[in-house]
Tab-separated table of C-alpha atoms in Angstrom:
chain	number	residue	atom	x	y	z
A	1	MET	CA	130.910	34.887	175.763
A	2	ASN	CA	130.949	38.584	176.676
A	3	GLN	CA	128.003	38.685	179.070
A	4	SER	CA	128.399	42.351	179.971
A	5	PHE	CA	128.088	43.508	176.345
A	6	LEU	CA	125.163	41.136	175.834
A	7	GLN	CA	123.414	42.689	178.853
A	8	ARG	CA	124.033	46.193	177.462
A	9	LEU	CA	122.644	45.104	174.083
A	10	ARG	CA	119.530	43.736	175.780
A	11	LEU	CA	119.127	46.934	177.796
A	12	ALA	CA	119.505	49.041	174.639
A	13	GLY	CA	116.793	46.928	173.000
A	14	VAL	CA	114.393	47.420	175.888
A	15	ILE	CA	115.039	51.164	175.979
A	16	GLU	CA	114.617	51.484	172.196
A	17	GLY	CA	111.448	49.386	172.279
A	18	THR	CA	110.050	51.536	175.056
A	19	SER	CA	110.850	54.685	173.065
A	20	THR	CA	108.844	53.269	170.151
A	21	LEU	CA	105.846	52.691	172.398
A	22	VAL	CA	106.145	56.188	173.892
A	23	LEU	CA	106.358	57.657	170.391
A	24	PHE	CA	103.279	55.793	169.149
A	25	GLY	CA	101.287	55.772	172.383
A	26	VAL	CA	101.993	59.212	173.824
A	27	ALA	CA	103.730	61.593	171.425
A	28	MET	CA	101.648	60.908	168.328
A	29	PRO	CA	98.311	61.219	170.155
A	30	LEU	CA	99.553	64.487	171.676
A	31	LYS	CA	100.437	65.732	168.205
A	32	TYR	CA	97.129	64.884	166.588
A	33	MET	CA	94.676	65.211	169.476
A	34	ALA	CA	96.204	68.025	171.520
A	35	ASP	CA	97.935	69.918	168.699
A	36	MET	CA	101.379	69.452	170.295
A	37	PRO	CA	103.744	68.551	167.425
A	38	ILE	CA	106.762	69.239	169.625
A	39	ALA	CA	106.112	65.934	171.412
A	40	VAL	CA	106.820	63.970	168.225
A	41	THR	CA	109.829	66.144	167.467
A	42	ILE	CA	111.442	65.436	170.829
A	43	VAL	CA	110.468	61.788	171.276
A	44	GLY	CA	111.046	61.037	167.588
A	45	MET	CA	114.592	62.400	167.737
A	46	ALA	CA	115.365	60.395	170.872
A	47	HIS	CA	113.868	57.279	169.291
A	48	GLY	CA	115.963	57.749	166.146
A	49	VAL	CA	119.176	58.082	168.128
A	50	LEU	CA	118.309	55.032	170.227
A	51	PHE	CA	117.541	53.042	167.059
A	52	MET	CA	120.952	53.911	165.576
A	53	ILE	CA	122.683	52.972	168.829
A	54	LEU	CA	120.885	49.611	168.865
A	55	VAL	CA	121.827	48.863	165.249
A	56	GLY	CA	125.456	49.755	165.956
A	57	MET	CA	125.522	47.609	169.064
A	58	ALA	CA	123.991	44.668	167.176
A	59	LEU	CA	126.747	44.900	164.579
A	60	ILE	CA	129.446	45.108	167.248
A	61	ALA	CA	127.883	42.147	169.098
A	62	ILE	CA	128.579	39.872	166.114
A	63	LYS	CA	132.268	39.950	167.042
A	64	LYS	CA	132.206	40.977	170.679
A	65	VAL	CA	129.640	38.641	172.270
A	66	PRO	CA	129.630	36.802	169.707
A	67	ILE	CA	126.157	36.443	168.232
A	68	SER	CA	125.261	35.135	164.794
A	69	ARG	CA	124.659	37.505	161.919
A	70	ARG	CA	121.134	36.139	161.745
A	71	LEU	CA	120.465	37.095	165.362
A	72	ALA	CA	121.998	40.548	164.818
A	73	LEU	CA	119.681	40.983	161.835
A	74	MET	CA	116.743	39.899	163.999
A	75	VAL	CA	117.690	42.600	166.537
A	76	MET	CA	117.737	45.232	163.781
A	77	VAL	CA	114.527	44.113	162.083
A	78	GLY	CA	112.781	43.658	165.421
A	79	ALA	CA	113.546	47.276	166.284
A	80	VAL	CA	111.441	48.412	163.324
A	81	PHE	CA	108.236	46.963	164.774
A	82	PRO	CA	106.451	47.857	168.008
A	83	PHE	CA	107.113	45.158	170.613
A	84	GLY	CA	109.767	43.664	168.283
A	85	PRO	CA	112.706	44.341	170.604
A	86	PHE	CA	110.892	42.639	173.472
A	87	ILE	CA	110.309	39.529	171.351
A	88	VAL	CA	113.927	39.411	170.148
A	89	ASP	CA	115.115	39.923	173.732
A	90	ARG	CA	113.864	36.433	174.563
A	91	ARG	CA	116.342	35.054	172.019
A	92	LEU	CA	119.145	37.153	173.461
A	93	LYS	CA	118.261	36.072	176.987
A	94	ALA	CA	118.523	32.405	175.941
A	95	LEU	CA	122.224	32.908	175.070
A	96	LYS	CA	123.271	32.894	178.733
């Protein structure tokens, strides 16, 4: 098992999950309550890039770690929901 890639996948999930919370909890309120749409532009772009990186890493992890296709799909679907990456991380952590 490739532990170093698994750790990077877990870290990417935590970072992407945190970016989702920052987008929803900080940037969107700034946009709508403080009339600062630039906050969503910046954080939203970063979140989108982080999401694509996480999806790519999940696909690579199928062969490299290896993880099951089902678990890779859980990583990708979990990234769509707030707190999802943190929930899926528990499954990834159990692979040690």
